[in-house]
Short mmCIF file of C-alpha atoms in Angstrom, two decimals:
data_model
loop_
_atom_site.label_atom_id
_atom_site.label_comp_id
_atom_site.label_asym_id
_atom_site.label_seq_id
_atom_site.Cartn_x
_atom_site.Cartn_y
_atom_site.Cartn_z
CA MET A 6 -3.64 14.36 13.98
CA ALA A 7 -2.00 11.46 12.12
CA THR A 8 0.96 9.69 13.71
CA ILE A 9 3.85 8.65 11.47
CA LEU A 10 6.44 6.05 12.50
CA VAL A 11 9.81 6.53 10.77
CA VAL A 12 12.18 3.55 10.88
CA ASP A 13 15.78 4.10 9.76
CA ASP A 14 19.20 3.50 11.30
CA GLU A 15 20.65 6.71 9.83
CA GLU A 16 20.30 9.60 12.28
CA PRO A 17 20.44 12.35 9.60
CA ILE A 18 17.50 10.78 7.75
CA LEU A 19 15.51 10.41 10.98
CA GLU A 20 16.06 14.07 11.81
CA LEU A 21 15.31 15.24 8.27
CA LEU A 22 12.01 13.35 8.16
CA ARG A 23 11.04 14.30 11.72
CA PHE A 24 11.60 17.99 10.92
CA ASN A 25 9.60 17.94 7.68
CA LEU A 26 6.76 15.82 9.05
CA GLU A 27 6.36 17.86 12.23
CA LYS A 28 6.43 21.00 10.11
CA GLU A 29 3.36 19.61 8.30
CA GLY A 30 1.63 18.99 11.60
CA TYR A 31 2.14 15.24 11.96
CA LEU A 32 3.03 13.50 15.19
CA VAL A 33 6.29 11.61 14.67
CA CYS A 34 7.84 8.64 16.45
CA VAL A 35 11.07 6.95 15.37
CA ALA A 36 12.86 3.61 15.57
CA LYS A 37 16.41 2.67 14.58
CA ASP A 38 16.09 -1.09 14.13
CA GLY A 39 13.50 -3.73 13.30
CA GLN A 40 12.73 -4.90 16.82
CA GLU A 41 12.24 -1.35 18.06
CA ALA A 42 9.99 -0.69 15.04
CA LEU A 43 7.66 -3.57 16.01
CA GLU A 44 7.56 -2.33 19.60
CA ARG A 45 6.71 1.18 18.39
CA VAL A 46 3.92 -0.11 16.18
CA GLU A 47 2.37 -1.88 19.14
CA LYS A 48 2.79 1.07 21.51
CA GLU A 49 2.07 4.05 19.23
CA GLN A 50 -0.35 2.41 16.74
CA PRO A 51 0.76 4.78 13.96
CA ASP A 52 -1.42 5.79 11.01
CA LEU A 53 1.46 5.19 8.56
CA VAL A 54 4.97 3.69 8.64
CA VAL A 55 8.01 4.89 6.68
CA LEU A 56 10.28 1.84 6.75
CA ASP A 57 13.89 1.54 5.58
CA LEU A 58 14.71 -1.73 3.86
CA MET A 59 18.27 -2.07 5.20
CA LEU A 60 18.16 -2.19 8.99
CA PRO A 61 20.58 -3.77 11.49
CA GLY A 62 19.41 -7.16 12.71
CA MET A 63 15.86 -7.64 11.47
CA ASP A 64 15.57 -6.03 8.02
CA GLY A 65 12.67 -4.00 6.65
CA LEU A 66 11.21 -6.92 4.70
CA GLU A 67 10.84 -8.99 7.86
CA VAL A 68 9.41 -6.02 9.78
CA CYS A 69 6.84 -5.50 7.01
CA ARG A 70 5.92 -9.20 7.00
CA ARG A 71 5.45 -9.29 10.78
CA ILE A 72 3.30 -6.15 10.80
CA ARG A 73 1.04 -7.66 8.14
CA LEU A 74 0.64 -10.85 10.21
CA ILE A 75 -1.17 -8.87 12.94
CA PRO A 76 -4.83 -8.40 11.86
CA LYS A 77 -5.35 -5.03 13.53
CA TYR A 78 -2.29 -3.58 11.77
CA GLN A 79 -2.87 -5.04 8.30
CA GLN A 80 -4.39 -1.79 7.02
CA ILE A 81 -1.55 0.52 8.15
CA PRO A 82 0.08 1.97 5.01
CA ILE A 83 3.79 1.15 4.74
CA ILE A 84 6.15 3.16 2.53
CA MET A 85 9.53 1.47 2.12
CA LEU A 86 12.82 3.30 1.58
CA THR A 87 15.26 1.40 -0.64
CA ALA A 88 18.73 1.96 -2.05
CA LYS A 89 18.95 2.58 -5.77
CA GLY A 90 18.99 -0.67 -7.75
CA GLU A 91 17.39 -2.97 -5.14
CA VAL A 92 14.70 -4.04 -7.63
CA ILE A 93 14.23 -7.61 -6.36
CA ASP A 94 13.94 -6.52 -2.72
CA ARG A 95 11.60 -3.69 -3.75
CA VAL A 96 9.21 -6.04 -5.55
CA LEU A 97 9.43 -8.56 -2.71
CA GLY A 98 8.55 -5.78 -0.27
CA LEU A 99 5.42 -4.95 -2.26
CA GLU A 100 4.45 -8.61 -2.32
CA LEU A 101 4.89 -8.83 1.46
CA GLY A 102 2.42 -5.98 1.91
CA ALA A 103 4.25 -2.68 1.51
CA ASP A 104 2.05 -0.09 -0.19
CA ASP A 105 4.72 2.04 -1.81
CA TYR A 106 8.46 2.61 -2.00
CA MET A 107 10.93 5.42 -2.54
CA THR A 108 14.53 5.15 -3.69
CA LYS A 109 17.31 6.86 -1.75
CA PRO A 110 18.31 9.62 -2.10
CA PHE A 111 14.76 10.95 -2.12
CA SER A 112 13.03 14.30 -2.08
CA PRO A 113 11.36 15.03 1.29
CA ARG A 114 8.72 16.98 -0.62
CA GLU A 115 7.83 13.96 -2.76
CA LEU A 116 7.75 11.68 0.27
CA LEU A 117 5.34 14.10 1.97
CA ALA A 118 3.12 14.03 -1.11
CA ARG A 119 3.06 10.25 -1.04
CA ILE A 120 2.29 10.18 2.69
CA LYS A 121 -0.62 12.59 2.20
CA ALA A 122 -1.91 10.51 -0.71
CA ARG A 123 -1.81 7.30 1.34
CA LEU A 124 -3.54 8.90 4.32
CA ARG A 125 -6.26 10.28 2.03
CA ARG A 126 -6.90 6.83 0.68
CA ILE A 127 -7.40 5.18 4.04
CA ASN A 128 -10.06 7.80 4.77
CA LEU A 129 -12.27 6.92 1.83
CA PRO A 130 -15.14 9.32 1.14
CA GLU A 131 -18.66 8.01 1.54
CA GLU A 132 -20.20 6.69 -1.65
CA ALA A 133 -23.78 6.32 -2.76
CA ASP A 134 -23.39 2.53 -2.65
CA SER A 135 -21.86 1.49 0.65
CA GLN A 136 -21.74 -2.08 -0.64
CA ILE A 137 -20.77 -3.29 -4.09
CA ILE A 138 -21.71 -6.80 -5.15
CA ARG A 139 -20.24 -8.44 -8.24
CA GLY A 140 -20.93 -12.16 -8.55
CA GLU A 141 -19.51 -13.89 -5.48
CA LEU A 142 -17.57 -10.76 -4.55
CA ARG A 143 -18.95 -8.28 -1.99
CA ILE A 144 -17.17 -5.05 -1.06
CA ASP A 145 -18.17 -3.16 2.09
CA VAL A 146 -16.84 0.28 1.13
CA LYS A 147 -17.49 1.99 4.46
CA GLY A 148 -16.30 -0.97 6.51
CA PHE A 149 -13.18 -1.45 4.38
CA ARG A 150 -13.97 -5.18 4.08
CA VAL A 151 -14.09 -7.64 1.20
CA TYR A 152 -15.96 -10.95 1.14
CA VAL A 153 -15.29 -13.68 -1.40
CA ARG A 154 -17.84 -16.49 -1.60
CA GLY A 155 -19.14 -15.44 1.81
CA ALA A 156 -15.79 -15.44 3.59
CA GLU A 157 -13.95 -12.25 4.55
CA THR A 158 -10.63 -11.75 2.76
CA GLU A 159 -7.91 -9.50 4.18
CA LEU A 160 -6.57 -6.91 1.72
CA THR A 161 -3.88 -4.27 2.14
CA PRO A 162 -5.06 -0.65 1.73
CA LYS A 163 -3.65 -0.45 -1.79
CA GLU A 164 -5.18 -3.78 -2.82
CA PHE A 165 -8.53 -2.58 -1.52
CA GLU A 166 -8.29 0.71 -3.40
CA LEU A 167 -7.22 -1.08 -6.59
CA LEU A 168 -10.19 -3.42 -6.38
CA ARG A 169 -12.58 -0.59 -5.55
CA VAL A 170 -11.47 1.45 -8.58
CA LEU A 171 -11.79 -1.49 -10.97
CA VAL A 172 -15.13 -2.73 -9.60
CA ALA A 173 -16.70 0.74 -9.66
CA HIS A 174 -16.54 0.76 -13.48
CA PRO A 175 -16.98 -2.79 -14.85
CA GLY A 176 -15.72 -3.16 -18.39
CA ARG A 177 -13.69 0.04 -18.31
CA VAL A 178 -10.07 -0.42 -19.32
CA TYR A 179 -7.44 1.21 -17.08
CA SER A 180 -3.86 1.52 -18.23
CA ARG A 181 -1.14 0.93 -15.66
CA ASP A 182 -0.36 4.64 -15.69
CA ASP A 183 -4.04 5.42 -15.00
CA LEU A 184 -4.06 3.11 -12.01
CA LEU A 185 -0.77 4.47 -10.69
CA GLU A 186 -2.07 8.02 -10.74
CA ARG A 187 -5.51 7.16 -9.33
CA ILE A 188 -4.30 4.93 -6.52
CA TRP A 189 -0.88 6.32 -5.66
CA GLY A 190 -2.01 9.90 -6.16
CA TYR A 191 1.26 11.38 -7.41
CA GLU A 192 3.44 11.57 -10.51
CA TYR A 193 5.08 8.16 -10.69
CA ASP A 194 8.58 7.36 -11.95
CA GLY A 195 7.41 4.92 -14.60
CA ASP A 196 7.96 1.54 -12.91
CA THR A 197 4.54 0.09 -13.75
CA ARG A 198 5.49 -3.32 -12.36
CA THR A 199 4.10 -2.04 -9.07
CA VAL A 200 0.60 -2.36 -10.54
CA ASP A 201 1.30 -5.86 -11.85
CA VAL A 202 2.53 -6.97 -8.42
CA HIS A 203 -0.64 -5.74 -6.73
CA VAL A 204 -2.93 -7.23 -9.37
CA ARG A 205 -1.19 -10.60 -9.00
CA HIS A 206 -1.49 -10.44 -5.23
CA LEU A 207 -5.16 -9.40 -5.47
CA ARG A 208 -5.99 -12.26 -7.83
CA LEU A 209 -4.52 -14.76 -5.38
CA LYS A 210 -7.01 -13.49 -2.81
CA ILE A 211 -10.23 -13.15 -4.82
CA GLU A 212 -10.02 -15.51 -7.80
CA LYS A 213 -10.87 -19.22 -7.73
CA ASP A 214 -8.15 -19.77 -10.33
CA PRO A 215 -5.68 -16.84 -10.48
CA SER A 216 -4.21 -18.19 -13.72
CA ASN A 217 -7.67 -17.98 -15.34
CA PRO A 218 -9.26 -14.95 -13.62
CA GLU A 219 -13.01 -14.38 -13.77
CA TYR A 220 -12.89 -10.86 -12.28
CA ILE A 221 -9.74 -8.94 -13.23
CA GLU A 222 -8.82 -9.28 -16.89
CA THR A 223 -5.44 -8.40 -18.40
CA LEU A 224 -5.38 -6.65 -21.75
CA ARG A 225 -1.84 -7.23 -22.93
CA GLY A 226 0.02 -4.05 -23.72
CA ILE A 227 -2.88 -1.95 -22.45
CA GLY A 228 -3.82 -2.58 -18.83
CA TYR A 229 -6.62 -4.13 -16.78
CA ARG A 230 -10.40 -4.16 -16.49
CA PHE A 231 -13.00 -5.70 -14.24
CA LYS A 232 -15.27 -8.07 -16.13
CA GLY A 233 -18.82 -6.73 -15.86
#
């Protein structure tokens, strides 16, 4: 049974999420500030973290950054909760390693759908090719590892899934909406910058020259494709 860590300093939100998550059969642990969140991650080793951006003391951005600095926790999906209009902080959170975000006030039903989608994606189904090799890029699908020019490169779960989708069909063009639906697994609210943030972050990790990519090509006004 998956364990979900919910981090928020508002008691009503903690209780609302605990009730709905436990109703779905998840094990739930909670934290009310950033330091307690880090301690809970270490102690409980959750399968997913729901993390509020605005926390007393250490904020959600710093908590996200610190979690991603620990190798064994780099693949834990993180869904951030943000107040309406916090666009800059939201994008920064994605760049620091958050996998998704929701704006308050949110629908518990939609959050549950996103949690289920994220958990499905970290349990990737077996594929005919357990390894995919494209040029100097090697993807170990079963091992959830990526090697660039022989060296292992750490990717977040969403970066890995984005790369896996693009590499699986070289030359195929994916619109941003296509990628949102395939990777996020739910009806998105239209902010396609999320895809651009992850593509930019992915290029920094796999391309020799991110400004002149040899793997992931941008088709302006259309989307992205992996060069075959």
